[in-house]
PDB file of C-alpha atoms in Angstrom:
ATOM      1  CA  UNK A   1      35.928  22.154  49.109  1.00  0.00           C
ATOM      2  CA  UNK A   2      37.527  18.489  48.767  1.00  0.00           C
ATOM      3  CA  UNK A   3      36.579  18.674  45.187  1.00  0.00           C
ATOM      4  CA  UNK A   4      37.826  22.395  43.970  1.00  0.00           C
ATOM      5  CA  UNK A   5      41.406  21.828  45.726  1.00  0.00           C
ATOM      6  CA  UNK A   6      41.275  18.516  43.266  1.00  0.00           C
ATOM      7  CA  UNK A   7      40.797  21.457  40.561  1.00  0.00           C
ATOM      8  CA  UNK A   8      43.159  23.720  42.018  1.00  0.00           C
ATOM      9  CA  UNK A   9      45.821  20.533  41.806  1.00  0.00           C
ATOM     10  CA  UNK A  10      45.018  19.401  37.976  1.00  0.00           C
ATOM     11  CA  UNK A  11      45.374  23.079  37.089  1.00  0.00           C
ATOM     12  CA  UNK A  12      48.364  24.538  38.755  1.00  0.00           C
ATOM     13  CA  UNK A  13      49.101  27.476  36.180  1.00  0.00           C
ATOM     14  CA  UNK A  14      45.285  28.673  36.441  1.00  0.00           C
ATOM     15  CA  UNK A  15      46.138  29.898  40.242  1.00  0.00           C
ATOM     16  CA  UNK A  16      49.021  32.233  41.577  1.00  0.00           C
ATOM     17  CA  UNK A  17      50.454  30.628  45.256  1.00  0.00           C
ATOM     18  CA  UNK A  18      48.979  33.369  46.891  1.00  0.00           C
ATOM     19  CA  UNK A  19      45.689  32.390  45.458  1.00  0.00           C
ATOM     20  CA  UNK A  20      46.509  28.708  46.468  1.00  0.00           C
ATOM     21  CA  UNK A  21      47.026  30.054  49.819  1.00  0.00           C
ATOM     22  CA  UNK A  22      44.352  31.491  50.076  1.00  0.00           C
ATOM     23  CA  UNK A  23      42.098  28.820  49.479  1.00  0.00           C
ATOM     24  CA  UNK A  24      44.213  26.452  52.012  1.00  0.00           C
ATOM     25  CA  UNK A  25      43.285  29.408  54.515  1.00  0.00           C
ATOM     26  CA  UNK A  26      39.561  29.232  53.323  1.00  0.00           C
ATOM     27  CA  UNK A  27      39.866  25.026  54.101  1.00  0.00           C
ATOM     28  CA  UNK A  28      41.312  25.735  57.923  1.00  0.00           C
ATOM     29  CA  UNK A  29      39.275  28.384  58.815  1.00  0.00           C
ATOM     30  CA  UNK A  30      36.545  26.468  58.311  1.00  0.00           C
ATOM     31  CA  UNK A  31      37.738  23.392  60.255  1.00  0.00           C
ATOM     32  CA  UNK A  32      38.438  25.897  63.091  1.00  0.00           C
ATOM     33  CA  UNK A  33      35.172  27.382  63.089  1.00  0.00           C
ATOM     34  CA  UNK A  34      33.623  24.253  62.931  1.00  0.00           C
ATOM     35  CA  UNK A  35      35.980  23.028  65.751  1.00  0.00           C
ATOM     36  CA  UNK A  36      34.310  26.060  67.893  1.00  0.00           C
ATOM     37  CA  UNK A  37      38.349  27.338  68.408  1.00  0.00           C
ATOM     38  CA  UNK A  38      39.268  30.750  68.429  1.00  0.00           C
ATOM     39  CA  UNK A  39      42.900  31.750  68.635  1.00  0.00           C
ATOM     40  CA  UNK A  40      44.605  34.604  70.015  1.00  0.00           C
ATOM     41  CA  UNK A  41      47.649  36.093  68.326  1.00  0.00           C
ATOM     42  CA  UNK A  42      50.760  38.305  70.072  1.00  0.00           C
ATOM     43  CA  UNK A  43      54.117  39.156  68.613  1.00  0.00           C
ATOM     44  CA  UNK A  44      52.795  39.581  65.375  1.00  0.00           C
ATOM     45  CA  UNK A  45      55.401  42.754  64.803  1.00  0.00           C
ATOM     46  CA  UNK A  46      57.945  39.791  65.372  1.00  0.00           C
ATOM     47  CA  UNK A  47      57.476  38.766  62.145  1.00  0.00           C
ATOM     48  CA  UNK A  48      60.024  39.702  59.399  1.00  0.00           C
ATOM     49  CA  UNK A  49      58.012  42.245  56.687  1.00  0.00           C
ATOM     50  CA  UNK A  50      60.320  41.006  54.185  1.00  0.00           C
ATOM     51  CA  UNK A  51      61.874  37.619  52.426  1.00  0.00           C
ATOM     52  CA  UNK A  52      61.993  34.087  53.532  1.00  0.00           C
ATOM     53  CA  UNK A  53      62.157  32.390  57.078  1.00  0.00           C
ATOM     54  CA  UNK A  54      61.222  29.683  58.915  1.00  0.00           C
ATOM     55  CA  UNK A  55      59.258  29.658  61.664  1.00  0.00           C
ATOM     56  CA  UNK A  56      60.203  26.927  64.544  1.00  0.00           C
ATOM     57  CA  UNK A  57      57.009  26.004  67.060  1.00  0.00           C
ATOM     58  CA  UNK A  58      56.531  23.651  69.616  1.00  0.00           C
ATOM     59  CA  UNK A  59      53.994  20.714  68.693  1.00  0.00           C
ATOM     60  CA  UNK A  60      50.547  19.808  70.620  1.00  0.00           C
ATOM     61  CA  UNK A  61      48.165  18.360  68.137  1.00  0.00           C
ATOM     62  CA  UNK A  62      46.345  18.106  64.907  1.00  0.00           C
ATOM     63  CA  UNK A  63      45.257  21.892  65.360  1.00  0.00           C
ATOM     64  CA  UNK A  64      48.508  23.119  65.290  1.00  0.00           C
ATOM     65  CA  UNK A  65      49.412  24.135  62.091  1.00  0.00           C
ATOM     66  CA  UNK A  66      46.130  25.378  61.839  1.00  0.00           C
ATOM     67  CA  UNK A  67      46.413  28.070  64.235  1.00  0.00           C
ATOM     68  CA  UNK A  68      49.815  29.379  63.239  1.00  0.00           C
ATOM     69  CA  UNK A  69      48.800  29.126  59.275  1.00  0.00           C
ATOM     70  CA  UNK A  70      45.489  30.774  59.569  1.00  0.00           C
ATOM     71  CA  UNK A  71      47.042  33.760  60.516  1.00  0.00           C
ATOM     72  CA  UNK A  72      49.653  34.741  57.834  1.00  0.00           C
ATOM     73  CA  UNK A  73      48.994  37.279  55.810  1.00  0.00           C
ATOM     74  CA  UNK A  74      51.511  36.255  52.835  1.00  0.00           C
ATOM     75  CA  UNK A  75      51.564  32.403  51.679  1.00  0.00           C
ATOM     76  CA  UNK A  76      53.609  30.096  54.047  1.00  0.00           C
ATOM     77  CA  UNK A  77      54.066  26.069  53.976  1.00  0.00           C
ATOM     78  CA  UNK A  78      54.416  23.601  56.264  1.00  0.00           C
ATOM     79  CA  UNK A  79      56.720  20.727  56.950  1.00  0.00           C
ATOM     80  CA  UNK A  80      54.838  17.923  58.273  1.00  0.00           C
ATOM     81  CA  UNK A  81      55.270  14.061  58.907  1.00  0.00           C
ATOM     82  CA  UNK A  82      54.424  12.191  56.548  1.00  0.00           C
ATOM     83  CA  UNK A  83      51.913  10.184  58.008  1.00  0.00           C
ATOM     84  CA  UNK A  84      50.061  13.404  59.254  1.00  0.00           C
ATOM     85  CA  UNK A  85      50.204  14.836  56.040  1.00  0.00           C
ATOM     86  CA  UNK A  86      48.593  12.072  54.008  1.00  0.00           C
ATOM     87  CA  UNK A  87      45.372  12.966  55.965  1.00  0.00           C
ATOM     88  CA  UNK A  88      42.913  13.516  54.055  1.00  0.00           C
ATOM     89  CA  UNK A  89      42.489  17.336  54.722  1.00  0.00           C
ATOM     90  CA  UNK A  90      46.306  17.257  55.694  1.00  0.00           C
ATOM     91  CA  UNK A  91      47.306  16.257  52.017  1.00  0.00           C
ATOM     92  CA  UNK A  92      44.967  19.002  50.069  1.00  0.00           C
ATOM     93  CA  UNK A  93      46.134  21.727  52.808  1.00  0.00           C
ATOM     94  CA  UNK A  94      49.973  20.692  51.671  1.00  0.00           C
ATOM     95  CA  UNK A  95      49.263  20.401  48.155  1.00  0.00           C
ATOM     96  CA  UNK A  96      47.876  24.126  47.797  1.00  0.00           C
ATOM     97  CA  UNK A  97      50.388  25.502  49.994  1.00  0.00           C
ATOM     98  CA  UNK A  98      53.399  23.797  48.396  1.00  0.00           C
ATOM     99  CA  UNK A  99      54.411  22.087  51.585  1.00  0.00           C
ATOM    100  CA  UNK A 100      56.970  19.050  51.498  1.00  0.00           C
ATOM    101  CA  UNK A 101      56.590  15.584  54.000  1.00  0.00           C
ATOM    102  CA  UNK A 102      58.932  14.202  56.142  1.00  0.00           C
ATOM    103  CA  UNK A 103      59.747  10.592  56.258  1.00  0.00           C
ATOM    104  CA  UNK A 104      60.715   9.721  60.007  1.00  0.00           C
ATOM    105  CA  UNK A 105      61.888   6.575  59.335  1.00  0.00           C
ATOM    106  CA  UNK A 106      64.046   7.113  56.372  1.00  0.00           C
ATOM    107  CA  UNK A 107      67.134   9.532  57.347  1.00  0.00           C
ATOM    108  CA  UNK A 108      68.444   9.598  53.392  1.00  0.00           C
ATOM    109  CA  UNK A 109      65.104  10.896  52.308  1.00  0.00           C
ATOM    110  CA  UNK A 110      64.818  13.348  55.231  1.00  0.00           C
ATOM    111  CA  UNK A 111      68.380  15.224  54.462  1.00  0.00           C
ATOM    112  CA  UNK A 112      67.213  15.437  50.460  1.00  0.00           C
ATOM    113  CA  UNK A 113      63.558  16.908  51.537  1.00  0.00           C
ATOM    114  CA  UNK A 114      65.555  19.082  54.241  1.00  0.00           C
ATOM    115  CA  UNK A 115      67.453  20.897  51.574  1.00  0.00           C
ATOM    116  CA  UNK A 116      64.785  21.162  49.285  1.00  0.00           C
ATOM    117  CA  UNK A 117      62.900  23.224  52.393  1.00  0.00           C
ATOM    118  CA  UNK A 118      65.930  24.958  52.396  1.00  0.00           C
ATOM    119  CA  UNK A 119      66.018  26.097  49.132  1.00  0.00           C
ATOM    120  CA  UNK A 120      62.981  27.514  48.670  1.00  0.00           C
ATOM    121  CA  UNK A 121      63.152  29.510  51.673  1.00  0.00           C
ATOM    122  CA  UNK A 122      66.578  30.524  50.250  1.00  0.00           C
ATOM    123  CA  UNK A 123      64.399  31.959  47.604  1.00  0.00           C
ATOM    124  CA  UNK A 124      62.251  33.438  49.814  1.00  0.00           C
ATOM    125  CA  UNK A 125      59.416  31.042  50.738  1.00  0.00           C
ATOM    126  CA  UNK A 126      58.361  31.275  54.665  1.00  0.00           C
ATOM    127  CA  UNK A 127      57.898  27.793  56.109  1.00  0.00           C
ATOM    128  CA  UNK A 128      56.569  26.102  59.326  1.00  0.00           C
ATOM    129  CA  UNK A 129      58.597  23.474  61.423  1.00  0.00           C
ATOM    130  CA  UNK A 130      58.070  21.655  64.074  1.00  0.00           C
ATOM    131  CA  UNK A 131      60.996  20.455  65.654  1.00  0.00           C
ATOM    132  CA  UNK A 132      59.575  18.091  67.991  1.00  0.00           C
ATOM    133  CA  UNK A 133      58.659  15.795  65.043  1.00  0.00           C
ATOM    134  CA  UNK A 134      55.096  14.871  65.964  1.00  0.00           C
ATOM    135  CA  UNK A 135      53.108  14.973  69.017  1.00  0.00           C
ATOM    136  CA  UNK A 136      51.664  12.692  71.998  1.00  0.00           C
ATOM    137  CA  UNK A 137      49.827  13.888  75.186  1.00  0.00           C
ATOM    138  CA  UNK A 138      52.675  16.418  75.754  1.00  0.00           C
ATOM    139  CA  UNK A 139      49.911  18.712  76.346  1.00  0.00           C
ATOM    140  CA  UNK A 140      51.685  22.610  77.196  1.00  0.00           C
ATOM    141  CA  UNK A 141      55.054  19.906  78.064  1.00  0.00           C
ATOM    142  CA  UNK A 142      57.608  20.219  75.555  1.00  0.00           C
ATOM    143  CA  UNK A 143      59.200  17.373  73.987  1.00  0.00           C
ATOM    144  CA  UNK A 144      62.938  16.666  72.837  1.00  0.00           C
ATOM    145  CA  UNK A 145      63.565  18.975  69.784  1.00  0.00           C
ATOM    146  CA  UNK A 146      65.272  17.632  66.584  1.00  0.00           C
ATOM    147  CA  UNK A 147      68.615  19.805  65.954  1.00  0.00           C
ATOM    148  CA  UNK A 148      68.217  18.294  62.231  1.00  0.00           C
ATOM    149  CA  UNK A 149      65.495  20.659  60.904  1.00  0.00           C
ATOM    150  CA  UNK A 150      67.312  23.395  61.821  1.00  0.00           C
ATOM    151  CA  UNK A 151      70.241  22.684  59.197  1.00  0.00           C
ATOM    152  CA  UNK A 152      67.085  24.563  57.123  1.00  0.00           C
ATOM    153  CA  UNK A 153      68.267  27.930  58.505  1.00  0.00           C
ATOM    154  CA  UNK A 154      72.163  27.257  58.258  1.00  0.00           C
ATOM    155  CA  UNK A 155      71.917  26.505  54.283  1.00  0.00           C
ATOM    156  CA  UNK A 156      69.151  29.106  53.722  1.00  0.00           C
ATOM    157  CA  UNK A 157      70.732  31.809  55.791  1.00  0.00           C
ATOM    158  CA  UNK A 158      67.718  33.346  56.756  1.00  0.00           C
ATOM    159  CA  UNK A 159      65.485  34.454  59.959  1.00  0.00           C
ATOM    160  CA  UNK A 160      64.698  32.149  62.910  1.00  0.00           C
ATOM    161  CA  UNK A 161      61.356  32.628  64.756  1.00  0.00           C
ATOM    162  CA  UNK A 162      60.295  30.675  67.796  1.00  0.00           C
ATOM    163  CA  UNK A 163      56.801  30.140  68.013  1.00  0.00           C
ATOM    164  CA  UNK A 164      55.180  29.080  71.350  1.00  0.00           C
ATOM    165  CA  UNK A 165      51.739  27.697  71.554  1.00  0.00           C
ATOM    166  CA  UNK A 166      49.901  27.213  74.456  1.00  0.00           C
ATOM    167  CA  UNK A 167      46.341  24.737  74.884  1.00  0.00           C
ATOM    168  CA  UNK A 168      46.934  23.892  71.277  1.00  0.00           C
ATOM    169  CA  UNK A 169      46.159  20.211  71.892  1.00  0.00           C
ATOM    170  CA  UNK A 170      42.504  21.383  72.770  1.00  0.00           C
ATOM    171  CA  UNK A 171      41.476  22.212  69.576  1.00  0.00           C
ATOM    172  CA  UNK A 172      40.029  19.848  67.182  1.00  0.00           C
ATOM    173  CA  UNK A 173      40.373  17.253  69.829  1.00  0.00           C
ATOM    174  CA  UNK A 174      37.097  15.860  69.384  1.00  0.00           C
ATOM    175  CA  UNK A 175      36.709  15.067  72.841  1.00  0.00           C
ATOM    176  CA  UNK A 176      34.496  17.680  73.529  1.00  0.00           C
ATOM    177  CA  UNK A 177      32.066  20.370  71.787  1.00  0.00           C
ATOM    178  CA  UNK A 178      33.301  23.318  74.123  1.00  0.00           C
ATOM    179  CA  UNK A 179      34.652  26.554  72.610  1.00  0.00           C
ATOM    180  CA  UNK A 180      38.405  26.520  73.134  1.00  0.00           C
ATOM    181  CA  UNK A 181      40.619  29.644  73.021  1.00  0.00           C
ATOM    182  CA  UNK A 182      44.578  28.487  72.158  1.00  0.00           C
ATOM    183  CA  UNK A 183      47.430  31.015  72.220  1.00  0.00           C
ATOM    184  CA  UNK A 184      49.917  31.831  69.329  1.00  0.00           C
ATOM    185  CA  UNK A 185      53.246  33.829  70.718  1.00  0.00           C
ATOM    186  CA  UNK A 186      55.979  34.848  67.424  1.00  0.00           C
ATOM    187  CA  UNK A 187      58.788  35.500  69.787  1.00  0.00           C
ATOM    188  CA  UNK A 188      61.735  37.985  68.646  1.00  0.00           C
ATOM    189  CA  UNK A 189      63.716  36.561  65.624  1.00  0.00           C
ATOM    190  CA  UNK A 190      67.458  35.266  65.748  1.00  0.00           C
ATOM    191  CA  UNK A 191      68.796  36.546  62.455  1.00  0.00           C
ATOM    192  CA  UNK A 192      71.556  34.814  60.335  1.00  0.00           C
ATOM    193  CA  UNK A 193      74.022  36.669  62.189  1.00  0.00           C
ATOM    194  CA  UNK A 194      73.405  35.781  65.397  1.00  0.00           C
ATOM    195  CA  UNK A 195      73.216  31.997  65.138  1.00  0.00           C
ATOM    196  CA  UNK A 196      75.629  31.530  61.871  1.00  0.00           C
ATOM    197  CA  UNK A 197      78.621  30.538  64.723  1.00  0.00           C
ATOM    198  CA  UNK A 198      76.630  27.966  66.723  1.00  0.00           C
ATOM    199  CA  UNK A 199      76.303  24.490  66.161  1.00  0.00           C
ATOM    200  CA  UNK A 200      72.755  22.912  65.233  1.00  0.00           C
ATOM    201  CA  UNK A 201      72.286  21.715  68.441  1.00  0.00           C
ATOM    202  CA  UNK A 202      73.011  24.884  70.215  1.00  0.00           C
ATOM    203  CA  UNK A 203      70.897  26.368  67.868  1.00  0.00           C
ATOM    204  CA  UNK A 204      68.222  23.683  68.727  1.00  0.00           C
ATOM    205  CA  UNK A 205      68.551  24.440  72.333  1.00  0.00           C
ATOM    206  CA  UNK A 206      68.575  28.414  72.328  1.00  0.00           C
ATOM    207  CA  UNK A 207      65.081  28.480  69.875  1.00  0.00           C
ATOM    208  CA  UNK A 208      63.622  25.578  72.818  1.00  0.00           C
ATOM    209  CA  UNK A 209      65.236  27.769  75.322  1.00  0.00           C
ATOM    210  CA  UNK A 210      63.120  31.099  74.192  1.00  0.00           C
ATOM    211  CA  UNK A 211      59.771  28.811  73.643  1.00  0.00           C
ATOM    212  CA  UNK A 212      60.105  26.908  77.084  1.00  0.00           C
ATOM    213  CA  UNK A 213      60.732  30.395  78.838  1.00  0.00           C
ATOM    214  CA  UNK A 214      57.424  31.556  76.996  1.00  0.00           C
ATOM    215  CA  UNK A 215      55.613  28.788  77.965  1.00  0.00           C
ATOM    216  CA  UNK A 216      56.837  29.030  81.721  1.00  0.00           C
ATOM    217  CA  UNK A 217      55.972  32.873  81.582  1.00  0.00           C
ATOM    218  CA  UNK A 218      52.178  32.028  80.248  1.00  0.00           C
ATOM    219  CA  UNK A 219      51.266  29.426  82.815  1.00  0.00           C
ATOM    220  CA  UNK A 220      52.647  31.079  85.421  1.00  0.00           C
ATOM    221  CA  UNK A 221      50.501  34.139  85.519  1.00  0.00           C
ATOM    222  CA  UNK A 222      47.677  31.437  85.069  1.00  0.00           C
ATOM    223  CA  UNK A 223      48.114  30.091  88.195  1.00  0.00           C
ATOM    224  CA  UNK A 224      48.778  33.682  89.828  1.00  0.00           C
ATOM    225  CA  UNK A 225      45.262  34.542  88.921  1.00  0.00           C
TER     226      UNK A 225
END
Protein backbone atom coordinates (compact mmCIF):
# COMPACT_ATOMS: atom_id res chain seq x y z
CA UNK A 1 0.00 0.00 0.00
CA UNK A 2 3.31 2.03 1.01
CA UNK A 3 4.20 1.90 -2.58
CA UNK A 4 0.75 2.97 -4.54
CA UNK A 5 0.24 6.10 -2.06
CA UNK A 6 4.04 6.90 -3.46
CA UNK A 7 2.00 6.73 -6.93
CA UNK A 8 -0.92 8.43 -5.75
CA UNK A 9 1.72 11.41 -4.55
CA UNK A 10 3.90 11.63 -7.99
CA UNK A 11 0.56 11.76 -9.79
CA UNK A 12 -1.75 14.12 -8.08
CA UNK A 13 -4.02 15.09 -11.19
CA UNK A 14 -4.59 11.20 -12.00
CA UNK A 15 -6.86 11.03 -8.61
CA UNK A 16 -9.91 13.26 -7.47
CA UNK A 17 -9.55 13.99 -3.29
CA UNK A 18 -12.32 11.89 -2.80
CA UNK A 19 -10.48 9.14 -4.49
CA UNK A 20 -7.36 10.11 -2.35
CA UNK A 21 -9.58 9.70 0.52
CA UNK A 22 -10.56 6.90 -0.14
CA UNK A 23 -7.48 5.15 -0.38
CA UNK A 24 -6.22 6.88 3.07
CA UNK A 25 -9.52 5.09 4.42
CA UNK A 26 -8.42 1.78 2.65
CA UNK A 27 -4.66 2.36 4.62
CA UNK A 28 -6.54 2.81 8.29
CA UNK A 29 -8.95 0.35 8.00
CA UNK A 30 -6.54 -1.97 7.55
CA UNK A 31 -4.30 -0.91 10.48
CA UNK A 32 -7.52 -1.16 12.57
CA UNK A 33 -8.38 -4.48 11.53
CA UNK A 34 -5.10 -5.60 11.98
CA UNK A 35 -5.04 -3.82 15.42
CA UNK A 36 -8.19 -6.26 16.26
CA UNK A 37 -10.22 -2.61 17.14
CA UNK A 38 -13.63 -2.10 16.37
CA UNK A 39 -15.25 1.26 16.97
CA UNK A 40 -18.60 2.28 17.78
CA UNK A 41 -20.11 5.44 16.34
CA UNK A 42 -23.18 7.81 17.94
CA UNK A 43 -24.19 11.29 16.96
CA UNK A 44 -23.55 10.70 13.55
CA UNK A 45 -26.87 13.00 12.60
CA UNK A 46 -24.62 15.66 14.45
CA UNK A 47 -22.75 16.05 11.62
CA UNK A 48 -23.38 19.04 9.25
CA UNK A 49 -24.78 17.42 5.60
CA UNK A 50 -23.35 20.36 4.03
CA UNK A 51 -19.94 22.64 3.63
CA UNK A 52 -16.88 22.89 5.69
CA UNK A 53 -16.18 22.44 9.53
CA UNK A 54 -13.91 21.42 11.85
CA UNK A 55 -14.25 18.90 14.08
CA UNK A 56 -12.53 19.46 17.73
CA UNK A 57 -11.75 15.90 19.76
CA UNK A 58 -10.07 15.12 22.74
CA UNK A 59 -6.62 13.20 22.22
CA UNK A 60 -5.66 9.53 23.65
CA UNK A 61 -3.25 7.95 21.27
CA UNK A 62 -1.89 6.95 17.96
CA UNK A 63 -5.43 5.37 17.11
CA UNK A 64 -7.12 8.40 17.31
CA UNK A 65 -7.44 9.89 14.19
CA UNK A 66 -8.00 6.63 12.98
CA UNK A 67 -11.22 6.06 14.53
CA UNK A 68 -12.79 9.43 13.86
CA UNK A 69 -11.38 9.38 10.01
CA UNK A 70 -12.47 5.92 9.20
CA UNK A 71 -15.81 6.88 9.54
CA UNK A 72 -16.51 9.91 7.23
CA UNK A 73 -18.30 9.45 4.49
CA UNK A 74 -17.00 12.67 2.45
CA UNK A 75 -13.05 13.41 2.46
CA UNK A 76 -11.79 15.11 5.72
CA UNK A 77 -8.01 16.01 6.88
CA UNK A 78 -6.30 16.11 9.80
CA UNK A 79 -4.12 18.50 11.69
CA UNK A 80 -1.47 16.69 13.37
CA UNK A 81 1.98 17.39 15.14
CA UNK A 82 4.50 17.32 13.29
CA UNK A 83 6.47 14.78 14.76
CA UNK A 84 3.40 12.35 14.67
CA UNK A 85 2.82 13.05 11.27
CA UNK A 86 6.24 12.26 9.84
CA UNK A 87 5.43 8.60 10.82
CA UNK A 88 5.80 6.60 8.41
CA UNK A 89 2.07 5.61 7.87
CA UNK A 90 1.26 9.09 9.53
CA UNK A 91 2.97 11.00 6.54
CA UNK A 92 1.24 8.88 3.49
CA UNK A 93 -2.25 9.08 5.52
CA UNK A 94 -1.62 13.17 5.46
CA UNK A 95 -0.33 13.31 2.11
CA UNK A 96 -3.56 11.64 0.46
CA UNK A 97 -5.85 13.42 2.60
CA UNK A 98 -4.33 16.88 2.15
CA UNK A 99 -3.67 17.33 5.82
CA UNK A 100 -1.19 20.16 7.08
CA UNK A 101 1.55 19.61 10.34
CA UNK A 102 1.93 21.55 13.19
CA UNK A 103 5.20 22.71 14.47
CA UNK A 104 4.92 22.89 18.42
CA UNK A 105 7.89 24.53 18.90
CA UNK A 106 7.76 27.23 16.37
CA UNK A 107 4.69 29.73 17.18
CA UNK A 108 5.41 31.89 13.69
CA UNK A 109 5.01 28.76 11.67
CA UNK A 110 1.98 27.54 13.68
CA UNK A 111 -0.21 30.96 13.09
CA UNK A 112 0.79 30.71 9.05
CA UNK A 113 -0.27 26.77 8.96
CA UNK A 114 -3.36 27.85 11.27
CA UNK A 115 -4.73 30.09 8.60
CA UNK A 116 -3.96 27.99 5.87
CA UNK A 117 -6.39 25.24 7.86
CA UNK A 118 -8.55 27.97 7.94
CA UNK A 119 -8.83 28.67 4.56
CA UNK A 120 -9.55 25.68 3.16
CA UNK A 121 -12.24 24.95 5.45
CA UNK A 122 -13.42 28.47 4.47
CA UNK A 123 -13.76 26.80 1.17
CA UNK A 124 -15.36 24.06 2.42
CA UNK A 125 -12.84 21.37 3.44
CA UNK A 126 -13.87 19.44 6.87
CA UNK A 127 -10.84 19.05 9.12
CA UNK A 128 -9.82 17.22 12.38
CA UNK A 129 -8.18 19.00 15.47
CA UNK A 130 -7.03 18.09 18.38
CA UNK A 131 -6.78 20.69 20.76
CA UNK A 132 -4.88 19.05 23.35
CA UNK A 133 -1.79 19.09 21.06
CA UNK A 134 -0.54 15.53 21.52
CA UNK A 135 -1.08 12.91 23.98
CA UNK A 136 0.59 11.09 27.16
CA UNK A 137 -1.05 8.45 29.48
CA UNK A 138 -4.08 10.80 29.83
CA UNK A 139 -5.95 7.74 29.22
CA UNK A 140 -10.18 8.83 29.25
CA UNK A 141 -8.39 12.19 31.47
CA UNK A 142 -8.49 15.20 29.50
CA UNK A 143 -5.65 17.41 29.13
CA UNK A 144 -5.31 21.37 28.95
CA UNK A 145 -6.85 22.41 25.54
CA UNK A 146 -5.05 24.93 23.23
CA UNK A 147 -7.52 28.07 22.65
CA UNK A 148 -5.07 28.70 19.50
CA UNK A 149 -6.53 26.10 17.08
CA UNK A 150 -9.68 27.35 17.51
CA UNK A 151 -8.83 30.86 15.79
CA UNK A 152 -9.57 28.06 12.71
CA UNK A 153 -13.32 28.52 13.29
CA UNK A 154 -13.27 32.42 13.98
CA UNK A 155 -11.51 33.17 10.40
CA UNK A 156 -13.38 30.33 8.62
CA UNK A 157 -16.75 31.09 10.10
CA UNK A 158 -17.95 27.79 10.01
CA UNK A 159 -19.44 24.78 12.29
CA UNK A 160 -17.85 23.60 15.57
CA UNK A 161 -18.21 19.90 16.54
CA UNK A 162 -16.94 18.40 19.75
CA UNK A 163 -15.90 15.03 19.45
CA UNK A 164 -15.46 12.82 22.58
CA UNK A 165 -13.61 9.60 22.52
CA UNK A 166 -13.57 7.21 25.04
CA UNK A 167 -10.72 3.95 25.47
CA UNK A 168 -9.11 5.43 22.43
CA UNK A 169 -5.63 4.95 23.90
CA UNK A 170 -6.35 1.09 23.71
CA UNK A 171 -6.16 0.72 20.28
CA UNK A 172 -3.06 0.13 18.42
CA UNK A 173 -1.31 0.15 21.71
CA UNK A 174 0.68 -2.77 21.07
CA UNK A 175 0.63 -3.84 24.47
CA UNK A 176 -1.66 -6.43 23.97
CA UNK A 177 -3.38 -8.68 21.11
CA UNK A 178 -6.98 -8.34 22.71
CA UNK A 179 -9.91 -7.05 20.62
CA UNK A 180 -10.64 -3.53 21.83
CA UNK A 181 -13.97 -1.71 21.26
CA UNK A 182 -13.31 2.44 21.52
CA UNK A 183 -16.22 4.91 21.40
CA UNK A 184 -16.68 7.88 18.92
CA UNK A 185 -19.50 10.56 20.28
CA UNK A 186 -20.10 13.84 17.41
CA UNK A 187 -21.79 15.95 19.98
CA UNK A 188 -24.36 18.79 18.76
CA UNK A 189 -22.58 21.55 16.69
CA UNK A 190 -22.00 25.28 17.87
CA UNK A 191 -22.62 27.18 14.67
CA UNK A 192 -20.90 30.53 13.68
CA UNK A 193 -23.55 32.29 15.36
CA UNK A 194 -23.41 31.06 18.52
CA UNK A 195 -19.71 31.36 19.31
CA UNK A 196 -18.84 34.48 16.82
CA UNK A 197 -19.12 36.84 20.34
CA UNK A 198 -16.84 34.75 22.58
CA UNK A 199 -13.33 34.94 22.97
CA UNK A 200 -11.00 31.90 21.88
CA UNK A 201 -10.59 30.85 25.14
CA UNK A 202 -14.17 30.80 26.05
CA UNK A 203 -14.64 29.12 23.03
CA UNK A 204 -11.85 26.63 24.09
CA UNK A 205 -13.54 26.05 27.33
CA UNK A 206 -17.33 25.63 26.21
CA UNK A 207 -16.18 22.80 23.23
CA UNK A 208 -13.91 21.04 26.54
CA UNK A 209 -16.90 21.79 28.58
CA UNK A 210 -19.44 19.63 26.18
CA UNK A 211 -16.55 16.77 25.68
CA UNK A 212 -15.67 16.53 29.52
CA UNK A 213 -19.54 16.35 30.30
CA UNK A 214 -19.62 13.44 27.62
CA UNK A 215 -16.92 11.77 28.97
CA UNK A 216 -18.31 12.08 32.67
CA UNK A 217 -21.79 10.85 31.29
CA UNK A 218 -20.01 7.57 29.56
CA UNK A 219 -18.02 6.39 32.53
CA UNK A 220 -20.49 6.96 34.78
CA UNK A 221 -23.07 4.52 33.60
CA UNK A 222 -19.91 2.19 33.41
CA UNK A 223 -19.49 2.05 36.81
CA UNK A 224 -23.43 1.93 37.46
CA UNK A 225 -23.43 -1.37 35.70
Amino acid sequence: MIFREKYYHKHPEKYSKEQRFKFAKKIMLHMKNRGRVKTDYYGRENLPKEGGYILYSNHQGKYDAIGILTDQKEPCSVLMERKQGSRIVAKQVLRLTGSETLDLDNPKSQITTLKKVAEQVAEGRRYLIFPEGKWGDNKNTLQKFNAGCFRCSFDSKTPVVPVAIVDSYKGLNGNSLRKVTTQVHYLKPIPYEEYKDLRKNELCDLVKERIQNKLDEVLKKRLEK
